mmCIF file of C-alpha atoms and ligand atoms in Angstrom:
data_model
loop_
_atom_site.group_PDB
_atom_site.id
_atom_site.type_symbol
_atom_site.label_atom_id
_atom_site.label_comp_id
_atom_site.label_asym_id
_atom_site.label_seq_id
_atom_site.Cartn_x
_atom_site.Cartn_y
_atom_site.Cartn_z
ATOM 1 C CA UNK A 1 -12.120 66.269 52.715
ATOM 2 C CA UNK A 2 -9.427 68.152 54.548
ATOM 3 C CA UNK A 3 -10.987 71.265 56.018
ATOM 4 C CA UNK A 4 -7.577 72.649 56.875
ATOM 5 C CA UNK A 5 -7.126 73.121 53.142
ATOM 6 C CA UNK A 6 -9.907 75.709 52.955
ATOM 7 C CA UNK A 7 -8.454 79.083 52.103
ATOM 8 C CA UNK A 8 -9.960 82.535 52.118
ATOM 9 C CA UNK A 9 -9.103 85.474 49.882
ATOM 10 C CA UNK A 10 -7.112 87.048 52.722
ATOM 11 C CA UNK A 11 -3.757 88.048 51.345
ATOM 12 C CA UNK A 12 -4.924 87.738 47.728
ATOM 13 C CA UNK A 13 -4.925 90.873 45.623
ATOM 14 C CA UNK A 14 -8.527 91.189 44.477
ATOM 15 C CA UNK A 15 -8.299 94.818 43.286
ATOM 16 C CA UNK A 16 -9.784 95.117 39.822
ATOM 17 C CA UNK A 17 -10.723 91.426 39.806
ATOM 18 C CA UNK A 18 -14.221 90.205 39.147
ATOM 19 C CA UNK A 19 -15.083 88.239 42.286
ATOM 20 C CA UNK A 20 -18.163 86.028 42.136
ATOM 21 C CA UNK A 21 -19.610 85.489 45.614
ATOM 22 C CA UNK A 22 -22.098 82.643 46.066
ATOM 23 C CA UNK A 23 -24.170 83.957 48.957
ATOM 24 C CA UNK A 24 -27.451 82.767 50.410
ATOM 25 C CA UNK A 25 -29.920 85.564 49.674
ATOM 26 C CA UNK A 26 -32.881 83.232 50.091
ATOM 27 C CA UNK A 27 -34.799 85.405 52.566
ATOM 28 C CA UNK A 28 -38.505 85.413 53.397
ATOM 29 C CA UNK A 29 -40.423 87.978 51.391
ATOM 30 C CA UNK A 30 -44.024 89.195 51.458
ATOM 31 C CA UNK A 31 -45.654 91.556 48.970
ATOM 32 C CA UNK A 32 -42.251 92.367 47.493
ATOM 33 C CA UNK A 33 -40.733 93.272 50.867
ATOM 34 C CA UNK A 34 -38.092 91.306 52.752
ATOM 35 C CA UNK A 35 -39.652 90.328 56.097
ATOM 36 C CA UNK A 36 -36.530 88.999 57.811
ATOM 37 C CA UNK A 37 -33.219 90.452 56.657
ATOM 38 C CA UNK A 38 -31.009 88.504 59.096
ATOM 39 C CA UNK A 39 -29.296 86.573 56.310
ATOM 40 C CA UNK A 40 -28.628 89.749 54.343
ATOM 41 C CA UNK A 41 -27.254 91.541 57.388
ATOM 42 C CA UNK A 42 -24.750 88.739 57.802
ATOM 43 C CA UNK A 43 -23.645 88.977 54.161
ATOM 44 C CA UNK A 44 -22.953 92.717 54.348
ATOM 45 C CA UNK A 45 -19.551 92.826 56.123
ATOM 46 C CA UNK A 46 -17.962 90.311 53.715
ATOM 47 C CA UNK A 47 -19.223 92.164 50.640
ATOM 48 C CA UNK A 48 -18.098 95.504 52.053
ATOM 49 C CA UNK A 49 -14.644 94.103 52.713
ATOM 50 C CA UNK A 50 -14.267 92.857 49.128
ATOM 51 C CA UNK A 51 -15.582 96.145 47.781
ATOM 52 C CA UNK A 52 -13.166 98.107 50.000
ATOM 53 C CA UNK A 53 -10.335 96.008 48.599
ATOM 54 C CA UNK A 54 -11.280 97.192 45.112
ATOM 55 C CA UNK A 55 -12.914 94.009 43.831
ATOM 56 C CA UNK A 56 -15.753 94.067 41.346
ATOM 57 C CA UNK A 57 -18.191 92.073 43.441
ATOM 58 C CA UNK A 58 -20.769 89.874 41.715
ATOM 59 C CA UNK A 59 -23.242 88.259 44.097
ATOM 60 C CA UNK A 60 -25.096 85.148 42.970
ATOM 61 C CA UNK A 61 -27.811 83.224 44.807
ATOM 62 C CA UNK A 62 -30.886 81.094 44.399
ATOM 63 C CA UNK A 63 -34.217 82.351 45.648
ATOM 64 C CA UNK A 64 -37.093 80.012 46.442
ATOM 65 C CA UNK A 65 -37.986 77.128 44.179
ATOM 66 C CA UNK A 66 -39.007 78.564 40.811
ATOM 67 C CA UNK A 67 -39.910 76.302 37.938
ATOM 68 C CA UNK A 68 -38.284 78.303 35.187
ATOM 69 C CA UNK A 69 -38.419 82.102 35.099
ATOM 70 C CA UNK A 70 -40.852 83.412 37.703
ATOM 71 C CA UNK A 71 -41.092 87.201 38.288
ATOM 72 C CA UNK A 72 -42.465 86.479 41.778
ATOM 73 C CA UNK A 73 -39.099 84.966 42.641
ATOM 74 C CA UNK A 74 -36.900 87.694 41.221
ATOM 75 C CA UNK A 75 -33.966 88.700 43.414
ATOM 76 C CA UNK A 76 -34.514 92.369 42.509
ATOM 77 C CA UNK A 77 -36.318 93.362 45.762
ATOM 78 C CA UNK A 78 -33.716 91.430 47.736
ATOM 79 C CA UNK A 79 -30.940 93.337 45.946
ATOM 80 C CA UNK A 80 -32.740 96.545 46.894
ATOM 81 C CA UNK A 81 -32.781 95.586 50.588
ATOM 82 C CA UNK A 82 -29.133 94.571 50.365
ATOM 83 C CA UNK A 83 -28.354 98.002 48.914
ATOM 84 C CA UNK A 84 -30.124 99.669 51.852
ATOM 85 C CA UNK A 85 -28.180 97.561 54.333
ATOM 86 C CA UNK A 86 -24.857 98.123 52.573
ATOM 87 C CA UNK A 87 -25.442 101.833 52.296
ATOM 88 C CA UNK A 88 -23.847 101.766 48.863
ATOM 89 C CA UNK A 89 -25.283 101.206 45.389
ATOM 90 C CA UNK A 90 -26.028 97.662 44.262
ATOM 91 C CA UNK A 91 -26.486 97.058 40.542
ATOM 92 C CA UNK A 92 -28.817 94.365 39.316
ATOM 93 C CA UNK A 93 -28.252 91.933 36.461
ATOM 94 C CA UNK A 94 -31.460 90.747 34.815
ATOM 95 C CA UNK A 95 -30.032 87.270 34.345
ATOM 96 C CA UNK A 96 -27.359 85.151 36.000
ATOM 97 C CA UNK A 97 -25.623 84.222 32.723
ATOM 98 C CA UNK A 98 -25.455 85.504 29.159
ATOM 99 C CA UNK A 99 -25.669 89.024 27.736
ATOM 100 C CA UNK A 100 -27.646 90.639 30.581
ATOM 101 C CA UNK A 101 -25.292 89.240 33.221
ATOM 102 C CA UNK A 102 -22.237 90.227 31.186
ATOM 103 C CA UNK A 103 -23.550 93.766 30.737
ATOM 104 C CA UNK A 104 -24.085 94.128 34.483
ATOM 105 C CA UNK A 105 -20.570 92.862 35.189
ATOM 106 C CA UNK A 106 -19.017 95.084 32.540
ATOM 107 C CA UNK A 107 -20.645 98.134 34.103
ATOM 108 C CA UNK A 108 -18.795 97.549 37.375
ATOM 109 C CA UNK A 109 -15.894 99.755 38.403
ATOM 110 C CA UNK A 110 -13.474 98.655 41.097
ATOM 111 C CA UNK A 111 -15.336 98.407 44.416
ATOM 112 C CA UNK A 112 -18.788 98.173 42.828
ATOM 113 C CA UNK A 113 -21.283 95.475 43.763
ATOM 114 C CA UNK A 114 -23.885 93.737 41.601
ATOM 115 C CA UNK A 115 -26.491 91.094 42.353
ATOM 116 C CA UNK A 116 -27.467 88.789 39.509
ATOM 117 C CA UNK A 117 -30.930 87.333 38.990
ATOM 118 C CA UNK A 118 -32.101 84.104 40.646
ATOM 119 C CA UNK A 119 -29.827 81.237 39.605
ATOM 120 C CA UNK A 120 -32.696 78.779 39.642
ATOM 121 C CA UNK A 121 -34.373 80.475 36.690
ATOM 122 C CA UNK A 122 -32.015 78.128 34.848
ATOM 123 C CA UNK A 123 -32.446 74.365 35.167
ATOM 124 C CA UNK A 124 -28.675 73.973 34.862
ATOM 125 C CA UNK A 125 -28.159 75.371 38.365
ATOM 126 C CA UNK A 126 -29.673 72.495 40.328
ATOM 127 C CA UNK A 127 -28.564 69.938 37.725
ATOM 128 C CA UNK A 128 -25.006 71.139 38.146
ATOM 129 C CA UNK A 129 -24.875 71.359 34.363
ATOM 130 C CA UNK A 130 -21.250 71.896 33.288
ATOM 131 C CA UNK A 131 -22.293 74.351 30.579
ATOM 132 C CA UNK A 132 -24.252 76.488 33.019
ATOM 133 C CA UNK A 133 -21.359 76.355 35.505
ATOM 134 C CA UNK A 134 -18.971 77.442 32.781
ATOM 135 C CA UNK A 135 -21.288 80.294 31.716
ATOM 136 C CA UNK A 136 -21.364 81.505 35.329
ATOM 137 C CA UNK A 137 -17.605 81.190 35.676
ATOM 138 C CA UNK A 138 -17.074 83.309 32.548
ATOM 139 C CA UNK A 139 -18.379 86.296 34.506
ATOM 140 C CA UNK A 140 -15.573 86.259 37.047
ATOM 141 C CA UNK A 141 -11.875 85.839 37.745
ATOM 142 C CA UNK A 142 -12.231 84.457 41.263
ATOM 143 C CA UNK A 143 -14.957 82.497 43.065
ATOM 144 C CA UNK A 144 -15.886 82.808 46.727
ATOM 145 C CA UNK A 145 -18.227 80.200 48.206
ATOM 146 C CA UNK A 146 -19.972 81.833 51.140
ATOM 147 C CA UNK A 147 -23.265 79.966 51.414
ATOM 148 C CA UNK A 148 -22.791 77.189 53.962
ATOM 149 C CA UNK A 149 -26.555 76.626 53.996
ATOM 150 C CA UNK A 150 -26.450 75.627 50.301
ATOM 151 C CA UNK A 151 -23.279 73.578 50.450
ATOM 152 C CA UNK A 152 -25.001 70.209 50.939
ATOM 153 C CA UNK A 153 -26.117 70.458 47.311
ATOM 154 C CA UNK A 154 -23.748 69.945 44.401
ATOM 155 C CA UNK A 155 -25.202 72.710 42.263
ATOM 156 C CA UNK A 156 -23.510 74.704 39.516
ATOM 157 C CA UNK A 157 -23.051 77.719 41.805
ATOM 158 C CA UNK A 158 -21.717 75.713 44.747
ATOM 159 C CA UNK A 159 -19.712 72.945 43.097
ATOM 160 C CA UNK A 160 -19.589 73.154 39.287
ATOM 161 C CA UNK A 161 -18.175 76.661 39.159
ATOM 162 C CA UNK A 162 -15.186 75.683 41.324
ATOM 163 C CA UNK A 163 -13.837 73.585 38.427
ATOM 164 C CA UNK A 164 -13.351 76.750 36.382
ATOM 165 C CA UNK A 165 -12.090 79.434 38.762
ATOM 166 C CA UNK A 166 -9.644 79.805 41.633
ATOM 167 C CA UNK A 167 -12.038 79.188 44.511
ATOM 168 C CA UNK A 168 -12.002 80.390 48.080
ATOM 169 C CA UNK A 169 -14.126 80.061 51.208
ATOM 170 C CA UNK A 170 -16.002 83.188 52.257
ATOM 171 C CA UNK A 171 -16.001 84.623 55.789
ATOM 172 C CA UNK A 172 -19.478 83.383 56.743
ATOM 173 C CA UNK A 173 -18.750 79.895 55.540
ATOM 174 C CA UNK A 174 -15.493 79.848 57.504
ATOM 175 C CA UNK A 175 -17.240 81.125 60.613
ATOM 176 C CA UNK A 176 -19.840 78.381 60.336
ATOM 177 C CA UNK A 177 -17.304 75.638 59.724
ATOM 178 C CA UNK A 178 -15.088 76.788 62.559
ATOM 179 C CA UNK A 179 -18.063 76.784 64.942
ATOM 180 C CA UNK A 180 -19.129 73.304 63.870
ATOM 181 C CA UNK A 181 -15.605 71.950 64.109
ATOM 182 C CA UNK A 182 -15.297 73.386 67.610
ATOM 183 C CA UNK A 183 -18.407 71.486 68.602
ATOM 184 C CA UNK A 184 -17.922 68.198 66.814
ATOM 185 C CA UNK A 185 -14.378 67.614 65.628
ATOM 186 C CA UNK A 186 -12.118 69.052 68.255
ATOM 187 C CA UNK A 187 -14.428 69.863 71.122
ATOM 188 C CA UNK A 188 -13.694 70.433 74.744
ATOM 189 C CA UNK A 189 -14.954 67.350 76.566
ATOM 190 C CA UNK A 190 -17.263 66.186 77.919
ATOM 191 C CA UNK A 191 -19.591 66.914 75.039
ATOM 192 C CA UNK A 192 -23.346 66.649 74.796
ATOM 193 C CA UNK A 193 -25.692 66.682 71.856
ATOM 194 C CA UNK A 194 -29.324 67.551 72.317
ATOM 195 C CA UNK A 195 -31.475 66.160 69.551
ATOM 196 C CA UNK A 196 -35.172 66.890 69.613
ATOM 197 C CA UNK A 197 -37.875 67.421 67.061
ATOM 198 C CA UNK A 198 -40.749 65.433 65.737
ATOM 199 C CA UNK A 199 -39.568 62.108 64.451
ATOM 200 C CA UNK A 200 -36.762 59.599 64.797
ATOM 201 C CA UNK A 201 -37.173 58.596 61.152
ATOM 202 C CA UNK A 202 -35.903 61.965 59.866
ATOM 203 C CA UNK A 203 -32.817 61.966 62.079
ATOM 204 C CA UNK A 204 -31.552 58.373 62.149
ATOM 205 C CA UNK A 205 -28.195 59.226 60.505
ATOM 206 C CA UNK A 206 -27.800 62.218 62.854
ATOM 207 C CA UNK A 207 -28.431 60.104 65.946
ATOM 208 C CA UNK A 208 -26.226 57.284 64.697
ATOM 209 C CA UNK A 209 -23.325 59.611 63.940
ATOM 210 C CA UNK A 210 -23.651 61.565 67.178
ATOM 211 C CA UNK A 211 -23.697 58.581 69.552
ATOM 212 C CA UNK A 212 -20.295 57.653 68.177
ATOM 213 C CA UNK A 213 -18.925 61.142 68.753
ATOM 214 C CA UNK A 214 -20.418 62.752 71.841
ATOM 215 C CA UNK A 215 -20.244 61.753 75.493
ATOM 216 C CA UNK A 216 -23.925 62.356 76.213
ATOM 217 C CA UNK A 217 -26.928 62.354 73.929
ATOM 218 C CA UNK A 218 -30.004 64.119 75.238
ATOM 219 C CA UNK A 219 -33.105 63.073 73.341
ATOM 220 C CA UNK A 220 -36.233 65.217 73.484
ATOM 221 C CA UNK A 221 -39.337 66.101 71.538
ATOM 222 C CA UNK A 222 -41.565 63.628 69.754
ATOM 223 C CA UNK A 223 -38.598 61.434 68.934
ATOM 224 C CA UNK A 224 -38.006 60.698 72.617
ATOM 225 C CA UNK A 225 -41.424 58.998 72.604
ATOM 226 C CA UNK A 226 -40.215 56.397 70.115
ATOM 227 C CA UNK A 227 -37.202 55.631 72.314
ATOM 228 C CA UNK A 228 -39.372 55.434 75.440
ATOM 229 C CA UNK A 229 -41.890 53.226 73.689
ATOM 230 C CA UNK A 230 -39.126 50.955 72.402
ATOM 231 C CA UNK A 231 -38.063 50.497 76.034
ATOM 232 C CA UNK A 232 -41.591 49.485 77.022
ATOM 233 C CA UNK A 233 -42.971 52.812 78.304
ATOM 234 C CA UNK A 234 -46.595 53.516 77.488
ATOM 235 C CA UNK A 235 -46.724 56.839 75.629
ATOM 236 C CA UNK A 236 -50.497 56.936 75.162
ATOM 237 C CA UNK A 237 -51.566 58.899 72.104
ATOM 238 C CA UNK A 238 -48.232 60.696 71.732
ATOM 239 C CA UNK A 239 -46.522 61.176 68.413
ATOM 240 C CA UNK A 240 -44.331 58.066 68.129
ATOM 241 C CA UNK A 241 -43.055 55.719 65.452
ATOM 242 C CA UNK A 242 -43.434 52.139 66.666
ATOM 243 C CA UNK A 243 -42.067 50.958 63.306
ATOM 244 C CA UNK A 244 -38.758 52.550 64.308
ATOM 245 C CA UNK A 245 -38.578 50.840 67.707
ATOM 246 C CA UNK A 246 -35.883 48.490 66.411
ATOM 247 C CA UNK A 247 -33.891 51.451 65.026
ATOM 248 C CA UNK A 248 -34.178 53.159 68.403
ATOM 249 C CA UNK A 249 -32.884 50.018 70.130
ATOM 250 C CA UNK A 250 -29.983 49.809 67.673
ATOM 251 C CA UNK A 251 -29.069 53.426 68.407
ATOM 252 C CA UNK A 252 -29.212 52.701 72.148
ATOM 253 C CA UNK A 253 -26.992 49.641 71.665
ATOM 254 C CA UNK A 254 -24.479 51.645 69.643
ATOM 255 C CA UNK A 255 -24.480 54.338 72.331
ATOM 256 C CA UNK A 256 -23.668 51.703 74.939
ATOM 257 C CA UNK A 257 -20.873 50.283 72.813
ATOM 258 C CA UNK A 258 -19.373 53.753 72.307
ATOM 259 C CA UNK A 259 -19.775 54.811 75.923
ATOM 260 C CA UNK A 260 -22.313 57.514 75.114
ATOM 261 C CA UNK A 261 -24.777 58.208 77.914
ATOM 262 C CA UNK A 262 -28.377 58.558 76.706
ATOM 263 C CA UNK A 263 -30.575 61.061 78.519
ATOM 264 C CA UNK A 264 -34.322 60.611 78.073
ATOM 265 C CA UNK A 265 -37.190 62.530 79.689
ATOM 266 C CA UNK A 266 -38.197 61.411 83.177
ATOM 267 C CA UNK A 267 -41.450 63.332 83.225
ATOM 268 C CA UNK A 268 -43.727 64.944 80.679
ATOM 269 C CA UNK A 269 -46.267 67.670 80.114
ATOM 270 C CA UNK A 270 -49.329 65.937 78.721
ATOM 271 C CA UNK A 271 -52.603 67.090 77.196
ATOM 272 C CA UNK A 272 -55.586 65.570 75.474
ATOM 273 C CA UNK A 273 -55.724 68.228 72.784
ATOM 274 C CA UNK A 274 -52.971 69.558 70.565
ATOM 275 C CA UNK A 275 -53.922 73.213 70.696
ATOM 276 C CA UNK A 276 -53.005 76.543 72.226
ATOM 277 C CA UNK A 277 -53.870 76.717 75.929
ATOM 278 C CA UNK A 278 -55.109 73.099 76.098
ATOM 279 C CA UNK A 279 -55.501 71.816 79.662
ATOM 280 C CA UNK A 280 -52.207 70.174 80.573
ATOM 281 C CA UNK A 281 -50.580 68.409 83.490
ATOM 282 C CA UNK A 282 -47.204 67.061 84.479
ATOM 283 C CA UNK A 283 -46.846 63.324 84.993
ATOM 284 C CA UNK A 284 -43.951 60.934 85.582
ATOM 285 C CA UNK A 285 -42.887 59.323 82.328
ATOM 286 C CA UNK A 286 -44.274 55.955 83.445
ATOM 287 C CA UNK A 287 -47.684 57.445 84.186
ATOM 288 C CA UNK A 288 -48.791 58.768 80.805
ATOM 289 C CA UNK A 289 -52.533 57.980 80.509
ATOM 290 C CA UNK A 290 -53.606 55.979 77.468
ATOM 291 C CA UNK A 291 -55.705 58.868 76.110
ATOM 292 C CA UNK A 292 -53.049 61.611 76.554
ATOM 293 C CA UNK A 293 -50.213 62.997 74.448
ATOM 294 C CA UNK A 294 -46.736 63.988 75.594
ATOM 295 C CA UNK A 295 -46.228 67.516 74.265
ATOM 296 C CA UNK A 296 -43.268 68.721 76.283
ATOM 297 C CA UNK A 297 -40.674 67.575 78.779
ATOM 298 C CA UNK A 298 -41.592 68.164 82.426
ATOM 299 C CA UNK A 299 -39.715 70.171 85.100
ATOM 300 C CA UNK A 300 -37.778 67.163 86.444
ATOM 301 C CA UNK A 301 -36.483 66.445 82.935
ATOM 302 C CA UNK A 302 -35.502 70.097 82.558
ATOM 303 C CA UNK A 303 -33.648 69.947 85.888
ATOM 304 C CA UNK A 304 -31.903 66.737 84.851
ATOM 305 C CA UNK A 305 -30.889 68.107 81.437
ATOM 306 C CA UNK A 306 -29.651 71.285 83.140
ATOM 307 C CA UNK A 307 -27.504 69.144 85.438
ATOM 308 C CA UNK A 308 -26.140 67.218 82.479
ATOM 309 C CA UNK A 309 -25.293 70.483 80.714
ATOM 310 C CA UNK A 310 -23.595 71.818 83.820
ATOM 311 C CA UNK A 311 -21.329 68.755 83.643
ATOM 312 C CA UNK A 312 -20.380 69.218 79.991
ATOM 313 C CA UNK A 313 -18.167 71.688 78.180
ATOM 314 C CA UNK A 314 -19.630 71.573 74.689
ATOM 315 C CA UNK A 315 -23.235 71.352 73.508
ATOM 316 C CA UNK A 316 -24.569 70.756 70.025
ATOM 317 C CA UNK A 317 -28.317 71.304 69.730
ATOM 318 C CA UNK A 318 -30.799 70.465 67.006
ATOM 319 C CA UNK A 319 -34.534 70.131 67.479
ATOM 320 C CA UNK A 320 -36.970 71.328 70.156
ATOM 321 C CA UNK A 321 -37.780 69.410 73.362
ATOM 322 C CA UNK A 322 -41.518 69.730 72.760
ATOM 323 C CA UNK A 323 -44.211 71.264 70.592
ATOM 324 C CA UNK A 324 -42.731 74.684 71.372
ATOM 325 C CA UNK A 325 -44.878 76.643 68.895
ATOM 326 C CA UNK A 326 -47.984 75.958 70.975
ATOM 327 C CA UNK A 327 -48.236 77.502 74.441
ATOM 328 C CA UNK A 328 -47.600 76.168 77.081
ATOM 329 C CA UNK A 329 -45.678 73.331 75.401
ATOM 330 C CA UNK A 330 -42.616 75.480 74.730
ATOM 331 C CA UNK A 331 -41.704 75.856 78.396
ATOM 332 C CA UNK A 332 -39.370 72.843 78.519
ATOM 333 C CA UNK A 333 -37.470 73.894 75.394
ATOM 334 C CA UNK A 334 -37.223 77.495 76.592
ATOM 335 C CA UNK A 335 -36.015 76.500 80.071
ATOM 336 C CA UNK A 336 -33.288 74.259 78.637
ATOM 337 C CA UNK A 337 -32.351 77.020 76.184
ATOM 338 C CA UNK A 338 -32.011 79.507 79.049
ATOM 339 C CA UNK A 339 -29.915 77.045 81.048
ATOM 340 C CA UNK A 340 -27.562 76.515 78.094
ATOM 341 C CA UNK A 341 -27.408 80.262 77.490
ATOM 342 C CA UNK A 342 -26.500 81.102 81.066
ATOM 343 C CA UNK A 343 -23.803 78.410 81.208
ATOM 344 C CA UNK A 344 -22.437 79.839 77.967
ATOM 345 C CA UNK A 345 -22.512 83.363 79.339
ATOM 346 C CA UNK A 346 -20.647 82.196 82.417
ATOM 347 C CA UNK A 347 -17.913 80.821 80.131
ATOM 348 C CA UNK A 348 -18.634 77.228 81.176
ATOM 349 C CA UNK A 349 -20.159 75.910 77.962
ATOM 350 C CA UNK A 350 -19.564 76.196 74.236
ATOM 351 C CA UNK A 351 -23.057 76.040 72.740
ATOM 352 C CA UNK A 352 -23.694 75.510 69.056
ATOM 353 C CA UNK A 353 -27.247 75.183 67.776
ATOM 354 C CA UNK A 354 -28.780 74.963 64.346
ATOM 355 C CA UNK A 355 -31.802 74.174 62.221
ATOM 356 C CA UNK A 356 -34.902 76.201 61.384
ATOM 357 C CA UNK A 357 -37.101 75.118 64.316
ATOM 358 C CA UNK A 358 -34.251 75.312 66.773
ATOM 359 C CA UNK A 359 -33.448 78.881 65.747
ATOM 360 C CA UNK A 360 -37.138 79.779 66.071
ATOM 361 C CA UNK A 361 -37.237 78.207 69.550
ATOM 362 C CA UNK A 362 -34.074 80.007 70.678
ATOM 363 C CA UNK A 363 -35.462 83.269 69.310
ATOM 364 C CA UNK A 364 -38.712 82.695 71.194
ATOM 365 C CA UNK A 365 -36.686 82.063 74.366
ATOM 366 C CA UNK A 366 -34.729 85.243 73.609
ATOM 367 C CA UNK A 367 -31.340 83.589 73.991
ATOM 368 C CA UNK A 368 -30.017 83.344 70.421
ATOM 369 C CA UNK A 369 -27.382 86.007 71.011
ATOM 370 C CA UNK A 370 -26.145 84.252 74.131
ATOM 371 C CA UNK A 371 -25.275 81.000 72.379
ATOM 372 C CA UNK A 372 -21.727 80.612 71.131
ATOM 373 C CA UNK A 373 -22.970 80.033 67.600
ATOM 374 C CA UNK A 374 -26.377 79.602 66.019
ATOM 375 C CA UNK A 375 -26.540 78.270 62.491
ATOM 376 C CA UNK A 376 -29.514 79.170 60.348
ATOM 377 C CA UNK A 377 -28.638 76.446 57.854
ATOM 378 C CA UNK A 378 -31.226 73.673 57.955
ATOM 379 C CA UNK A 379 -30.330 70.828 55.604
ATOM 380 C CA UNK A 380 -26.606 71.556 55.503
ATOM 381 C CA UNK A 381 -26.412 71.688 59.299
ATOM 382 C CA UNK A 382 -28.164 68.318 59.603
ATOM 383 C CA UNK A 383 -25.965 66.719 56.959
ATOM 384 C CA UNK A 384 -22.924 67.982 58.819
ATOM 385 C CA UNK A 385 -24.300 66.369 61.987
ATOM 386 C CA UNK A 386 -24.717 63.170 59.982
ATOM 387 C CA UNK A 387 -20.989 63.274 59.351
ATOM 388 C CA UNK A 388 -21.450 63.613 55.611
ATOM 389 C CA UNK A 389 -19.133 65.368 53.250
ATOM 390 C CA UNK A 390 -20.825 68.511 51.929
ATOM 391 C CA UNK A 391 -20.058 68.818 48.204
ATOM 392 C CA UNK A 392 -19.956 72.620 48.243
ATOM 393 C CA UNK A 393 -17.344 72.543 51.006
ATOM 394 C CA UNK A 394 -15.370 69.641 49.567
ATOM 395 C CA UNK A 395 -15.137 71.588 46.285
ATOM 396 C CA UNK A 396 -13.543 74.521 48.087
ATOM 397 C CA UNK A 397 -11.187 72.277 50.062
ATOM 398 C CA UNK A 398 -9.873 70.465 46.968
HETATM 399 P P1 AMP B 401 -37.995 68.711 63.540
HETATM 400 O O1 AMP B 401 -38.285 69.433 62.277
HETATM 401 O O2 AMP B 401 -37.836 67.236 63.386
HETATM 402 O O3 AMP B 401 -36.859 69.344 64.327
HETATM 403 O O4 AMP B 401 -39.301 68.826 64.433
HETATM 404 C C1 AMP B 401 -39.762 70.029 64.948
HETATM 405 C C2 AMP B 401 -41.202 69.877 65.318
HETATM 406 O O5 AMP B 401 -41.359 68.859 66.265
HETATM 407 C C3 AMP B 401 -41.785 71.128 65.913
HETATM 408 O O6 AMP B 401 -42.746 71.629 65.046
HETATM 409 C C4 AMP B 401 -42.408 70.641 67.219
HETATM 410 O O7 AMP B 401 -43.697 71.178 67.434
HETATM 411 C C5 AMP B 401 -42.516 69.152 67.010
HETATM 412 N N1 AMP B 401 -42.538 68.426 68.267
HETATM 413 C C6 AMP B 401 -41.588 68.412 69.213
HETATM 414 N N2 AMP B 401 -41.974 67.661 70.256
HETATM 415 C C7 AMP B 401 -43.188 67.173 69.974
HETATM 416 C C8 AMP B 401 -44.098 66.320 70.664
HETATM 417 N N3 AMP B 401 -43.810 65.819 71.865
HETATM 418 N N4 AMP B 401 -45.264 66.017 70.056
HETATM 419 C C9 AMP B 401 -45.532 66.532 68.834
HETATM 420 N N5 AMP B 401 -44.729 67.339 68.134
HETATM 421 C C10 AMP B 401 -43.555 67.658 68.705
#
């Protein structure tokens, strides 16, 4: 996949053309109301630009995981919120293909915008069924892929459709790819990756890929326990995966071979209970009592990680340093987040973070806006970190 081959619609005359935009409108909703419109807010400028250029804009997206048609998972309320954010009318197509979709598209004048119903009401979407892809493609003249977060799946709306229409990368997708390339492909060195989160087992390909690419790998969260344990440290009752001790050792060996420095916690915040406000204390990493759990990194680890960050130019972050959702076990994650944010603000660090929990942790630390780039894509972000080719991107770069 040659990412330099990705092209946008810039310079293309889209006036009067039916432009199908695959966006990610999969927002949280409660009682028919969108509860977090961040994703929609980000979609707005790109849609406005196409509309201003006279395109007939047709927005398609999945929403949740319906099994067949499910009125609870209709995109109609989402289209309504999008209309409010756009400040211009948004039409709604009762289906994503067929007569209802065609009627909605036919009603569009130049500059109008329509949202079509949830793609996943049709099985063909996730199966990447060629017939479904072709039925979608019939609605447009041009395709714009603008849902990075869905691009790790070869679905009809991300991959199949590109076989039928001239296909371009949308502005959000380009922004995301450029940020990730800055961090991983052509970064300013030295580079560091911070990988935290619960388990080693879910991030083996991420860790394996990163040790070959970055100069320093900072390991935090529950997964650090597995690495510590593999090196003979007693982690008491902490979350750990002894069955992955060998994997951890292999990753450490690969890091050594590639010249990647591994940074593990040197102290820990421990508790006997995994609950809000549980009595906790800080101990050196070699002094974790047999009946205690490591729930966060301690202050010395935070200071060490901060030092490491101060000596690097690029940071890629996925996964919290501790059980950040439960006070006080978020302090380590928040302190590291603030350190990365202030280095970024001072122009000393390019900081790129991503993944659902990581975004939540950065939001809780109130530093999201200070990072260079924060990706809300979960699966796609991780697969990118694994070094995998994302089919929805490869299709646009063909
Ligand atoms: P992940 O989805 O793999 O990024 O994992 C995120 C989860 O890991 C969060 O819910 C954290 O609460 C949890 N986590 C991080 N550190 C620890 C720890 N030391 N013990 C237990 N859970 C942790």
